[in-house]
XYZ file of C-alpha atoms in Angstrom:
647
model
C -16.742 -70.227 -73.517
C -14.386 -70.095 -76.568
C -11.998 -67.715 -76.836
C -10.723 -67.043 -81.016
C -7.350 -65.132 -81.144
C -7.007 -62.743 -85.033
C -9.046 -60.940 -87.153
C -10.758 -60.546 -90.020
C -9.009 -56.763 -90.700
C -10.294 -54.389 -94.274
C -7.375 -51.848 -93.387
C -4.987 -51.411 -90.838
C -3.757 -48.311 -89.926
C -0.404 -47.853 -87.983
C 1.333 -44.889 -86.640
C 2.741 -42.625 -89.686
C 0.015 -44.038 -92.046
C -3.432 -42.390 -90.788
C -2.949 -38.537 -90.066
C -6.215 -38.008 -91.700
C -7.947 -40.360 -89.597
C -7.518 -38.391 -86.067
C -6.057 -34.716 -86.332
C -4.621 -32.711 -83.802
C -8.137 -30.421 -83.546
C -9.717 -33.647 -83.146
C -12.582 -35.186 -85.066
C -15.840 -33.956 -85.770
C -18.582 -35.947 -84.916
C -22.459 -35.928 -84.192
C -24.061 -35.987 -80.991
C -27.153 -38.814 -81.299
C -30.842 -37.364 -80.622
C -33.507 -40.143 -79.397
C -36.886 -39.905 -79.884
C -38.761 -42.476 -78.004
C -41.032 -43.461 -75.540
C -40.313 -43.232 -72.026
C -40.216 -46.121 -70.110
C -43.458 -46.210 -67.755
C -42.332 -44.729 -64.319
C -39.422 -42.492 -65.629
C -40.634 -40.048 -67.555
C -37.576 -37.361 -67.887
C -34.995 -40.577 -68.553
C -34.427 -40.804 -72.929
C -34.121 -44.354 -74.116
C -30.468 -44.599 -75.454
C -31.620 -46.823 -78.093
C -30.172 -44.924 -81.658
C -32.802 -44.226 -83.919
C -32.594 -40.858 -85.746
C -28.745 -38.386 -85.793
C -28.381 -34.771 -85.092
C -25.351 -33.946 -87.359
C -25.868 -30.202 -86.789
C -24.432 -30.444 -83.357
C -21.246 -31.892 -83.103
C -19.680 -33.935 -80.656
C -16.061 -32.541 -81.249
C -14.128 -32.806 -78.126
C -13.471 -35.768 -75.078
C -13.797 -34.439 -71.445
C -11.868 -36.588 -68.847
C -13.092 -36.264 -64.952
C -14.103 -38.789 -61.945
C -17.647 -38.584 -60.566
C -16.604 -41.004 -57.495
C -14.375 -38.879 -54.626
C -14.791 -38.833 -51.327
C -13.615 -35.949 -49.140
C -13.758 -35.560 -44.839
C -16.901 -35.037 -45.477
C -17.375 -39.137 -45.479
C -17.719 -40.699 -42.234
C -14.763 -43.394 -43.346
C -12.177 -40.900 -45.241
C -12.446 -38.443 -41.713
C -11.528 -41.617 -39.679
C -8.702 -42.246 -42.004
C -6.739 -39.228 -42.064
C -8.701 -36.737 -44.397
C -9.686 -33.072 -43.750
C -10.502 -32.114 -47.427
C -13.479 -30.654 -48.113
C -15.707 -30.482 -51.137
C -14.164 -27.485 -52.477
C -11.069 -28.234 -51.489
C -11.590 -30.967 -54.373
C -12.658 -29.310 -56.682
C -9.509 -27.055 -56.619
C -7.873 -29.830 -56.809
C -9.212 -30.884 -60.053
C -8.412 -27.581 -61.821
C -4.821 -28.023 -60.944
C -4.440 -26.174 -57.370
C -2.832 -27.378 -54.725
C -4.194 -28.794 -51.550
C -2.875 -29.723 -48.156
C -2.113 -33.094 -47.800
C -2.999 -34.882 -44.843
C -1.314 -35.097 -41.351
C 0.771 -32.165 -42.490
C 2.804 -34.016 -45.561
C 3.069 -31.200 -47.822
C 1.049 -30.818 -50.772
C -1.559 -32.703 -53.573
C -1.858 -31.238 -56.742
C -2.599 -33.285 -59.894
C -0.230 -32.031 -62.941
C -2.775 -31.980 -65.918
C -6.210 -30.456 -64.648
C -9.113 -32.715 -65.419
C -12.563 -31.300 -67.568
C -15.141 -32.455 -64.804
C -15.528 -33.649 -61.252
C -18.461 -34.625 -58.713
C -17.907 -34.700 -55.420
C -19.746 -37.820 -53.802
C -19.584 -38.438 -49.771
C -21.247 -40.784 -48.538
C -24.833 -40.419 -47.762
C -24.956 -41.961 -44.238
C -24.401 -39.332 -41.658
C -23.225 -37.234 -44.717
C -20.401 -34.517 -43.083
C -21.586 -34.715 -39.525
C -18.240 -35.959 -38.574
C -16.889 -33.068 -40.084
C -18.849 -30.945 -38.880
C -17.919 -31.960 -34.974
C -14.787 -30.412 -35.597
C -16.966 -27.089 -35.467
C -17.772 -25.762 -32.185
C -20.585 -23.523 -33.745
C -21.828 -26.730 -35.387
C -25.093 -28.731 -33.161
C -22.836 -32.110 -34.605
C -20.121 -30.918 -32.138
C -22.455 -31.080 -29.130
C -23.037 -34.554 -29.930
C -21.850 -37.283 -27.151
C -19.591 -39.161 -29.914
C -18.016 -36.326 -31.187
C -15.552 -36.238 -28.164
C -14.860 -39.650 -28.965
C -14.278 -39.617 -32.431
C -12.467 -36.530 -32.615
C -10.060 -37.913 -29.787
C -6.022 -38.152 -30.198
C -6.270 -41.398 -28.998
C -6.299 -43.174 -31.883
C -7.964 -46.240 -30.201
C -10.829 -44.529 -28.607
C -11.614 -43.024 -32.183
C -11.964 -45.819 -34.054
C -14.056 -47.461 -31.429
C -16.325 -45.308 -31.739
C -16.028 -45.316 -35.648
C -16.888 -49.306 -35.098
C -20.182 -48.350 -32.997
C -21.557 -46.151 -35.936
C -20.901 -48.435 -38.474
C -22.815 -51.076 -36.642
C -25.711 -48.481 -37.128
C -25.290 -48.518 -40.970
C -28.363 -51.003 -41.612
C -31.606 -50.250 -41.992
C -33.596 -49.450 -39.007
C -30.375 -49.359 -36.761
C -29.196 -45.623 -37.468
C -28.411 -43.000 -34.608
C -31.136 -40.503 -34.541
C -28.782 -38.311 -33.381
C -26.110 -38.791 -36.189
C -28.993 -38.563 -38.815
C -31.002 -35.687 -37.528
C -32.355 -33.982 -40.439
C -32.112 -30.685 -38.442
C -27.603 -31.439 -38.544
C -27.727 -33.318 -42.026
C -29.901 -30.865 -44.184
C -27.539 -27.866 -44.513
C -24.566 -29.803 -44.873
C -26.270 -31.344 -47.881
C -27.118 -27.691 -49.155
C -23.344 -27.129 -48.712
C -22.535 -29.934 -50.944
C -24.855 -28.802 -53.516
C -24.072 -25.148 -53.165
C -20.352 -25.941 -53.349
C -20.649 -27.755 -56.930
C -22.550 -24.806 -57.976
C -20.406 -22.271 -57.082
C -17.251 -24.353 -59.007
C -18.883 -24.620 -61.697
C -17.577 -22.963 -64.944
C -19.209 -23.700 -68.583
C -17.357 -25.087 -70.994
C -14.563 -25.290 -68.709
C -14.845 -27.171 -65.291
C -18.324 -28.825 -64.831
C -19.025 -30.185 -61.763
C -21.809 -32.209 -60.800
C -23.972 -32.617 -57.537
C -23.472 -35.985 -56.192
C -23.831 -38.332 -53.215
C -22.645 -42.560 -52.914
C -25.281 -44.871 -51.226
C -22.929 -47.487 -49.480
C -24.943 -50.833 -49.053
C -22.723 -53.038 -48.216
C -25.147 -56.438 -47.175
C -22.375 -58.853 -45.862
C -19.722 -56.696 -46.644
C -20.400 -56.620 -50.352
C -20.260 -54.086 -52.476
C -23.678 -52.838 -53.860
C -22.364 -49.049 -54.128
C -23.608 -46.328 -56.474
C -22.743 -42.815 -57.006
C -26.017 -40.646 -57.518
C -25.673 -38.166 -60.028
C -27.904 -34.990 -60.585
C -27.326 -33.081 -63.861
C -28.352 -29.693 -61.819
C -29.217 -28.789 -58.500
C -32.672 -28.068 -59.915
C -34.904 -30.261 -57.997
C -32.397 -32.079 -55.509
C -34.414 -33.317 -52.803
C -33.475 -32.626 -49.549
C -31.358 -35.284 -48.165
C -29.791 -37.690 -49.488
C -31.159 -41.835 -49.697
C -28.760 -43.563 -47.460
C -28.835 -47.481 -46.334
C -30.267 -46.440 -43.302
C -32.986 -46.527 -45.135
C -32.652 -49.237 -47.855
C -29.976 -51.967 -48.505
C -31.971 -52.371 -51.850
C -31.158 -50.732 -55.085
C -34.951 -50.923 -55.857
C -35.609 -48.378 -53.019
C -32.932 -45.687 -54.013
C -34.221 -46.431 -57.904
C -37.530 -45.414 -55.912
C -35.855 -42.118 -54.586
C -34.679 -41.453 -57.495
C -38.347 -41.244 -59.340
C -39.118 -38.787 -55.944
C -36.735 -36.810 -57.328
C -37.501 -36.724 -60.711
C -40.789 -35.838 -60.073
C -39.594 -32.846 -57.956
C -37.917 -32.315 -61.550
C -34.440 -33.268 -61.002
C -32.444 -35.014 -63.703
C -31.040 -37.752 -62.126
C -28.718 -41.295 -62.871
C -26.927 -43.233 -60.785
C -23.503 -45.427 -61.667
C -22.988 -48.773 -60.327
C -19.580 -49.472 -58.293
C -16.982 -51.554 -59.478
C -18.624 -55.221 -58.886
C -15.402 -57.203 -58.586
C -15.934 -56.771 -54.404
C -20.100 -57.612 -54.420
C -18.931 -61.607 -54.584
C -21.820 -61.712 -57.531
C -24.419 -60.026 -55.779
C -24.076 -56.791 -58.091
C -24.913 -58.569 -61.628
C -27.836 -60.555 -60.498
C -29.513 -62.817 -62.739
C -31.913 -64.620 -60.653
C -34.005 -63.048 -57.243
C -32.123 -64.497 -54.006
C -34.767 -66.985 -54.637
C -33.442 -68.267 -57.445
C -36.728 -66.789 -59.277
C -36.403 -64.913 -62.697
C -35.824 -60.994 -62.441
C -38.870 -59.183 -62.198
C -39.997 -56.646 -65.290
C -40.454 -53.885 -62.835
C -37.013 -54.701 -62.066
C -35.489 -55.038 -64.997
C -37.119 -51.657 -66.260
C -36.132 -49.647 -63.273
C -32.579 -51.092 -63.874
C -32.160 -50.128 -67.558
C -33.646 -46.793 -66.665
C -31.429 -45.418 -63.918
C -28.091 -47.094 -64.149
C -26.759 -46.305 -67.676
C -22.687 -46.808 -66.769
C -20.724 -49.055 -64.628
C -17.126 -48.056 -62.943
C -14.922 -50.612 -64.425
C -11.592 -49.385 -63.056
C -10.997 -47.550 -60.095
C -8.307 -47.503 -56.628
C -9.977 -50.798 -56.061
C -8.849 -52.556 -59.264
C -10.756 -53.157 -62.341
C -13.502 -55.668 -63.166
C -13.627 -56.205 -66.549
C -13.380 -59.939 -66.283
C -11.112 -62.215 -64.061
C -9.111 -64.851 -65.517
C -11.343 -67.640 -63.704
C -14.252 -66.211 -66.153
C -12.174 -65.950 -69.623
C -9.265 -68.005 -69.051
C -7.941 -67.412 -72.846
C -7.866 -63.869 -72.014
C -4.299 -63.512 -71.402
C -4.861 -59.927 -70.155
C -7.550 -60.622 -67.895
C -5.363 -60.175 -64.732
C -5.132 -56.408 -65.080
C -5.177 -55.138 -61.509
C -7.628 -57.067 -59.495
C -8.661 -56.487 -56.449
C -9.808 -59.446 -55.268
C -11.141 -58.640 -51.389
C -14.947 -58.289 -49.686
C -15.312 -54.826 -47.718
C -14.635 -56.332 -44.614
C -12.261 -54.341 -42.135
C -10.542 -56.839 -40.264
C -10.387 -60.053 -42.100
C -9.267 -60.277 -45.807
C -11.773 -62.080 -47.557
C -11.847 -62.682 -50.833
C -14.978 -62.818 -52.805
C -16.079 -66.204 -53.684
C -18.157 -65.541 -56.759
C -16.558 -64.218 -59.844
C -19.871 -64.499 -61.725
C -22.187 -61.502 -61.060
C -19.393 -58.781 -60.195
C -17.230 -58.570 -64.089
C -19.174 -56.327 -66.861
C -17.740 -59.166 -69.485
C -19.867 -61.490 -67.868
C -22.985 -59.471 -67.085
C -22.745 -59.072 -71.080
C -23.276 -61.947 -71.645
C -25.277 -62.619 -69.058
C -27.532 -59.812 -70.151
C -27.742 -61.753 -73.710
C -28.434 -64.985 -72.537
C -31.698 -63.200 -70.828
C -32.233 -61.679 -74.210
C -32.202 -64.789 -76.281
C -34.979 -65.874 -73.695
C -37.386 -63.420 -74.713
C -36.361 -61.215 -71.410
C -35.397 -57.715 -71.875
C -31.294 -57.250 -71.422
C -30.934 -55.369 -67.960
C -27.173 -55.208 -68.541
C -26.687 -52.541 -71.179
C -24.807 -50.303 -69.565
C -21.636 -48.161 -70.328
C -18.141 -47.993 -69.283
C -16.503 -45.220 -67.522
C -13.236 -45.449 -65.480
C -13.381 -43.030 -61.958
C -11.527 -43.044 -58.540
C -13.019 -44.107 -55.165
C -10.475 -41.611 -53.980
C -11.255 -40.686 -49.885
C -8.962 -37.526 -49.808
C -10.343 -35.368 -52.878
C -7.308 -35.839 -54.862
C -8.220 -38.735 -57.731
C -4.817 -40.486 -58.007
C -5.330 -41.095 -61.617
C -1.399 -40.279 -62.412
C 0.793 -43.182 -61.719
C 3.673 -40.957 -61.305
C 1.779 -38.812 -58.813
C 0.287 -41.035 -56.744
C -1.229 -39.768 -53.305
C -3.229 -43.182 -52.479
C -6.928 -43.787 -51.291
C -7.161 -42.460 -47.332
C -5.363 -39.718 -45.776
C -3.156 -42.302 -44.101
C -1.436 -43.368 -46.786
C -0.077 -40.438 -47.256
C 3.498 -41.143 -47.754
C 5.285 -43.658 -50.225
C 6.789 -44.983 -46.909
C 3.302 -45.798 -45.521
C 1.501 -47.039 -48.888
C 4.927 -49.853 -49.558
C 5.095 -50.785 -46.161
C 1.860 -50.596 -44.470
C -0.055 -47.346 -42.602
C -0.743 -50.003 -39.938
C 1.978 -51.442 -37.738
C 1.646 -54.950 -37.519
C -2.193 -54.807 -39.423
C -0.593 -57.123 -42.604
C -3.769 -57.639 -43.321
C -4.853 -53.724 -44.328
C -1.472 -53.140 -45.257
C -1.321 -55.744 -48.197
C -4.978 -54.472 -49.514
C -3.309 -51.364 -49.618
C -0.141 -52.398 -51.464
C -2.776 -53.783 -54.129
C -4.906 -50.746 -55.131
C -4.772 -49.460 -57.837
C -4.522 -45.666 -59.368
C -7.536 -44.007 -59.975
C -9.392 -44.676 -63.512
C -10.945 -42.226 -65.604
C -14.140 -41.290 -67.365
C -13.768 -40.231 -70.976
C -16.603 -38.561 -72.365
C -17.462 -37.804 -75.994
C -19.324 -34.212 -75.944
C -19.567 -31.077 -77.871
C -18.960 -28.810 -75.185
C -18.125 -28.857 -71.216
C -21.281 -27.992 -70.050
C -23.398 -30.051 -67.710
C -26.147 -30.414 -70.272
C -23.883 -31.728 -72.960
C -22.038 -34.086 -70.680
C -24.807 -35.698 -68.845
C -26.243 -36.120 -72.184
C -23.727 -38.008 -73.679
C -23.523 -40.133 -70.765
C -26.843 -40.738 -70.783
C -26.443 -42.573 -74.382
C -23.050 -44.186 -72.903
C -20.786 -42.253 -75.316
C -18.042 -43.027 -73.220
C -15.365 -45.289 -72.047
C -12.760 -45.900 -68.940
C -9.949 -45.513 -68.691
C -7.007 -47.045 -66.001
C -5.707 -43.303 -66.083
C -4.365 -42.719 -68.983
C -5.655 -40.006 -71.320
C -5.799 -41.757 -74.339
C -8.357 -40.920 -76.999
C -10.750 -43.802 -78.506
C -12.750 -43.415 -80.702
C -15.235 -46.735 -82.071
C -18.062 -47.261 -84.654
C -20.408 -49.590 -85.759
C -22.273 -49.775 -89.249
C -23.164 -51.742 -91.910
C -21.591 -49.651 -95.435
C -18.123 -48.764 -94.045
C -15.345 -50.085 -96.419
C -11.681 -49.792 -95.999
C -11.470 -46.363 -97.610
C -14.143 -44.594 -94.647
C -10.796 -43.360 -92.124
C -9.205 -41.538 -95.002
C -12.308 -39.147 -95.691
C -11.218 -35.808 -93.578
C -14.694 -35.732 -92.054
C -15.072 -39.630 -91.378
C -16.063 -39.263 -88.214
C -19.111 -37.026 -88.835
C -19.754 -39.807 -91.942
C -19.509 -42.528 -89.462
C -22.463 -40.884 -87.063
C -24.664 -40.655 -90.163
C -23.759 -44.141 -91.244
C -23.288 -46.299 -87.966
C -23.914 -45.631 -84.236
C -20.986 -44.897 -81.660
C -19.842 -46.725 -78.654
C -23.066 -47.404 -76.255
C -25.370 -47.575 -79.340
C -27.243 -50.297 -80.917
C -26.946 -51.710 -84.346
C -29.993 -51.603 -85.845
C -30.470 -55.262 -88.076
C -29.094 -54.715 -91.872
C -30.872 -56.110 -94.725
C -29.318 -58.234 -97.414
C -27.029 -60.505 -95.672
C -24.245 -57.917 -94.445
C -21.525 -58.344 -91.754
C -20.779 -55.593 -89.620
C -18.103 -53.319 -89.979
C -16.486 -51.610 -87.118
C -14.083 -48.155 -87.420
C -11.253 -47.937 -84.431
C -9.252 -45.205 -83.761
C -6.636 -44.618 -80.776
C -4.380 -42.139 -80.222
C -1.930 -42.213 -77.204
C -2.289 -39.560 -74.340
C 0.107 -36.786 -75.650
C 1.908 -37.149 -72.369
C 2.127 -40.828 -71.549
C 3.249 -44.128 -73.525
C 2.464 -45.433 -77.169
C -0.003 -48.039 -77.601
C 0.569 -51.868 -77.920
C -2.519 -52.815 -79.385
C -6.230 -52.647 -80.519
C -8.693 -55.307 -79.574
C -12.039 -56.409 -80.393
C -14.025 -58.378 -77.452
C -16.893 -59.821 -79.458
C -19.569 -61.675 -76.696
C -23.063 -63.663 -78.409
C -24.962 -66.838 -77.234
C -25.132 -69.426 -79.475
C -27.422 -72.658 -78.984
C -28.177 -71.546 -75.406
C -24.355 -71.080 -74.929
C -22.206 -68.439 -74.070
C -19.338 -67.551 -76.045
C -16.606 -64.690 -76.341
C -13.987 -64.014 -78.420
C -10.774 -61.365 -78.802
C -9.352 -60.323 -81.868
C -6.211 -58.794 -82.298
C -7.232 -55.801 -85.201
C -4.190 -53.551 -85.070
C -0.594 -54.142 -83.651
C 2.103 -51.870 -83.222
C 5.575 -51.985 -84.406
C 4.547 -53.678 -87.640
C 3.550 -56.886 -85.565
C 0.937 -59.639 -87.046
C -1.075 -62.331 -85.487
C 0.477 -65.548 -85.823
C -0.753 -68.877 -87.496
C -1.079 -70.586 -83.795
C -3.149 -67.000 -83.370
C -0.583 -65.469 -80.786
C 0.813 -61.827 -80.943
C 4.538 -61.567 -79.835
C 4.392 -58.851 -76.855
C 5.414 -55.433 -77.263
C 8.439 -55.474 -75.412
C 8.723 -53.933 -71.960
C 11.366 -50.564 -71.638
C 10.763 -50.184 -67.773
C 13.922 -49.779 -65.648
C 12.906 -50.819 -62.418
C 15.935 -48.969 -60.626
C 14.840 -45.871 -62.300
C 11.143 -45.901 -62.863
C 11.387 -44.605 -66.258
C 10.560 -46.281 -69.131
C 11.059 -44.918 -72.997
C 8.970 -44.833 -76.295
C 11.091 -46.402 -78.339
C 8.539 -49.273 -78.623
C 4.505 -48.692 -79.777
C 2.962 -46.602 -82.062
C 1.674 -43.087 -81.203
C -1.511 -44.068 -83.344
C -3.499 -47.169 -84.057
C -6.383 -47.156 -86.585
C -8.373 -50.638 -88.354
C -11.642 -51.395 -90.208
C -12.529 -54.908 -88.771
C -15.351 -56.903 -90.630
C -17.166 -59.836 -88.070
C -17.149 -62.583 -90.483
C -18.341 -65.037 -88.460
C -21.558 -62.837 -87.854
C -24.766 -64.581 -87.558
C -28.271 -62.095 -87.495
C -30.147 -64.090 -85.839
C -27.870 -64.428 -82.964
C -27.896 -61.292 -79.997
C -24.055 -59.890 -79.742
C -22.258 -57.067 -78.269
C -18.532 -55.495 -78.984
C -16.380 -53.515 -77.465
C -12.957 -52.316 -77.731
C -9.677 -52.376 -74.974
C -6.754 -50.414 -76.150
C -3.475 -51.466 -74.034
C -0.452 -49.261 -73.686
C 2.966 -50.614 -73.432
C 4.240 -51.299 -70.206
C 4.557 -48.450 -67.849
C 6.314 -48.200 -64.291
C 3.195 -49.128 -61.581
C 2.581 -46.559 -59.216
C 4.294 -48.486 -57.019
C 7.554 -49.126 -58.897
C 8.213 -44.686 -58.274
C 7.180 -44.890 -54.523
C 9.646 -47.483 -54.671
C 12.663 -44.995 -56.381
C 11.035 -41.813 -54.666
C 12.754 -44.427 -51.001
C 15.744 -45.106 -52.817
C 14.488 -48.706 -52.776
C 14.086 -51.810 -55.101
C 10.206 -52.133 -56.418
C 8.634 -54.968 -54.091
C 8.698 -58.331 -54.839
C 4.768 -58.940 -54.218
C 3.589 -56.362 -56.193
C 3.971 -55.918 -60.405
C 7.338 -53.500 -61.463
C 4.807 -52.195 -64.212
C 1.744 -52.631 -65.666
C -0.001 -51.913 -69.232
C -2.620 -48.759 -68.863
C -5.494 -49.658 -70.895
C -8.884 -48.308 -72.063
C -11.961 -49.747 -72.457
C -14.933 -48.738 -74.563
C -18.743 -49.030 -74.005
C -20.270 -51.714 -76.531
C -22.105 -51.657 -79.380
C -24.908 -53.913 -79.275
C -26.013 -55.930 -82.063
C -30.339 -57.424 -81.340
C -31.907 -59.394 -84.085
C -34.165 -57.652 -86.744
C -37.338 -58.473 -85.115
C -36.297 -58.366 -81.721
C -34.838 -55.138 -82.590
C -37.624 -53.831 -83.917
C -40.042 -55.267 -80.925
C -37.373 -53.239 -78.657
C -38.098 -49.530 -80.295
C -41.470 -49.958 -80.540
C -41.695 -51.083 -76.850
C -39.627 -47.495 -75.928
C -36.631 -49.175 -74.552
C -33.578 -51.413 -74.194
């Protein structure tokens, strides 16, 4: 792969030199209609191919919110310390506070979030809970003594026995007895519906199916628009290890008429498996496959408590940002193994990956989305660095996350050291409804975040010229003319290059931004290639002749775990022109946004002991924000794609 530093920039617009360009009402802009044939199978899912704009309804505002929390409702967050419930999270989301666990005061986030979905695991969904219930049937159960036991020991042995039973055709009857499991799913569904407040907190009916083959990560987070139509119970491995099957379910469902997707899991702990390319035959991906995949799994969890998996530095070595928080471990409980395939489980590289199939004549399972989200076992998303509360219940102390919630288990302890904060999922919408947001992620009019708040806001098109930010209705202009992040580029005529419109403005209560870059990814003469330009730099800064950018600067003070804005600009804007664009060759782009440094999460747990920030772990870190692409197919390819009905 080749990595090309600079740009080709038509305007660059730095902080004090584009007020027209983002406003403080934000930008108006218009929310993409599809018309096209369904693909065969799916019938209620819309392509998200652009074809035809809806400027009468505009896409005004960005909604941030997690679809990935876990609550004691989870067999694994219970065993761990949690006693939230579903509700209890969704309080938390609308700025209440909730009891922390093990009696160590309070959570409660400081800047409400727009939308949340609860999503406990599906396997023996709440049962655990529900043994703490005498009226409950789960608490006549023989385990429940066991696993609700102050003996630490006996409890997670018998935690060990039921996850032994996680595989298909090895569950408890007892655990999974429909006659236990259906009303606590009715709870779950009942309990988004009653939270649920148009056009101001939208929550979402939601479950995770956890395969986990070899302790990889295969996870997704199901996600129903309504409660219209849910089925009964949730798809769980007990069932199927095999996305295939719970795309299956999710047809069931559809046909029940449910509105349904489902987001794949951060893939940097599947060791490959979750971006395959070939069958574990090494035989080409089926069509059927292919199709179901495209259909069902618009967006992919890029950052989360678990790191992010953008792209490792072992897969774009010129990337010199690549590093971001990884979390480089398999699921496995006792042993801290790392996963030995990098290929398969980074979005960069299922890009590409995704083109290379293209360029074969193979349709492009890999167009999916970005969103950032939590993974957060004790309802509370820790998506503030300042505020962090940790994954499980047991961390609930800075005392326990620094030094370990596990005497002598270094092991656990460092994994836990190394999350993360929770990442967010930015959502371009006209209004907080469930309708409106489902729709826009449906077209992937979105992008992750590591936590930060910032708004992004990126265009594709063919006519835009260096003048386009300084119309006061640009954005709107830039729907009619070009296609947003997640959309294709339809093939120009006449020989143009493609002309991309940026705009970033920091979160109004967090740090300026460093920098706007463009990841461009295309094959070329069977090869892969990728590239990362530099198109606007704060603090008057310029790419250099060698094609280096001289850092930001870092204002952290470690003893303190405060840092200032002196550095940065509140407000980044460019028009970037791909001159080395080639139309006969497939390409995608997106855009990462980087902040400059901040104190890490751990770096205040550190002050909040009166300590020095550990050694082994990074004093700060640069919050970022990554956009979905923008995909660029060849005119007749294109063409071939729309009339087909699909990706």
């Amino acid at each position: 792969m080749r990595h090309i530093s600079g740009a080709c920039l038509l305007a660059l617009g730095l902080a004090g030199c584009g007020e027209q360009v983002a406003n403080e009402k934000q930008q108006a802009a218009a929310e993409a209609v599809v018309e096209q044939p369904a693909a065969s199978g799916h019938s209620n899912i819309p392509s998200s191919t652009n074809v035809t704009v809806d400027t009468s309804d505009l896409a005004e505002n960005v909604y941030f919110g997690n679809f990935h929390v876990h609550t004691s409702y989870s067999f694994d967050a219970l065993t761990n310390g949690a006693n939230t419930t579903p509700a209890d999270a969704y309080r938390w989301a609308k700025g209440e506070a909730i009891p922390a666990a093990a009696a160590a005061g309070v959570m409660q986030i400081k800047r409400p979030l727009d939308f949340y979905a609860v999503s406990d695991h599906s396997e023996y969904l709440g049962v655990f809970k529900k043994m703490q219930d005498p009226e409950n049937p789960a608490s006549k159960l023989p385990i429940a003594k066991e696993i609700l036991s102050t003996d630490k020991k006996v409890a997670f042995d018998a935690y060990a026995r039921v996850l032994d039973t996680m595989t298909p055709g090895m569950e408890d009857p007892a655990l999974a007895d429909p006659a236990i499991m259906k009303p606590i799913w009715q709870e779950v569904v009942r309990t988004a519906d009653e939270y649920y407040e148009p056009g101001k907190f939208t929550t979402f009916p939601a479950f995770e199916w956890t395969s986990t083959p070899a302790m990889r990560n295969l996870h997704r987070v199901v996600v129903f628009e309504t409660s219209v139509g849910v089925p009964e119970l949730p798809f769980s491995t007990n069932e199927s290890e095999d996305p295939q099957d719970l795309w299956k379910y999710m047809d069931r469902a559809r046909a029940n008429g449910a509105t349904v997707l489902a987001i794949t899991h951060n893939g940097n702990a599947s060791d490959g498996l979750m971006f395959p390319t070939a069958t574990a035959d090494g035989e080409p991906l089926s069509a059927e496959y292919i199709e179901a995949r495209i259909a069902n799994e618009p967006l992919y969890e890029v950052s989360q408590i678990k790191g992010s998996s953008e792209t490792h530095p072992s897969l774009s070595p010129n990337d010199e940002f690549a590093g971001f928080e990884l979390w480089d471990y398999l699921l496995a409980a006792s042993v801290a193994a790392v996963p030995e395939h990098k290929k398969g489980g980074y979005a960069r590289q299922a890009y590409l990956d995704g083109l290379s199939m293209a360029v074969e004549g193979r349709p492009n399972p890999y167009k999916f989305g970005l969103i950032g989200d939590s993974d957060t076992h004790n309802a509370a998303a820790s998506v503030e660095e300042d505020n962090h509360t940790g994954k499980f219940g047991f961390e609930n102390t800075p005392k326990k996350r620094l030094d370990g919630p596990l005497p002598g288990d270094e092991v656990n302890n460092r994994r836990v050291r190394e999350f993360s904060s929770g990442g967010l999922a930015a959502v371009w919408a006209p209004e907080n409804t469930r309708e409106a947001i489902y729709a826009a992620l449906m077209r992937k009019e979105t992008y992750a975040t590591s936590g930060t708040r910032m708004k992004l806001r990126f265009f594709g098109g063919w006519n835009f010229n260096e003048n386009s930010p300084n119309n006061s209705d640009w954005v709107a202009q830039a729907y009619r003319d070009g296609v947003p992040m997640g959309g294709d580029l339809p093939a120009s005529e006449g020989g143009k290059k493609p002309v991309f419109l940026i705009s970033a403005m920091k979160d109004s209560a967090g740090a300026n931004l460093d920098r706007i870059q463009v990841v461009k990814g295309w094959v070329e003469n069977g090869e892969q290639h990728e590239a990362i330009f530099d198109v606007a730099l704060s603090d008057g800064r310029s790419v250099g002749d060698d094609g280096k950018v001289p850092p930001v600067g870092n204002t952290v003070d470690p003893d303190t775990a405060t840092y200032t804005n002196d550095i940065g600009d509140s407000q980044l804007t460019a028009v970037w022109r791909d001159d080395s664009f080639k139309p006969d060759q497939y390409a995608f782009y997106y855009v990462r946004v980087l902040e400059i440094p901040t104190p890490r999460w751990s770096t205040y747990d550190a002050k909040a002991l009166g300590r020095k920030p550990r050694e082994d772990l990074p004093v700060s870190i640069q919050e970022r924000a990554w956009s979905s692409p923008i995909w660029y197919t060849p005119e007749s390819k294109y063409f071939a794609e729309v009339s087909a009905g699909g990706e």
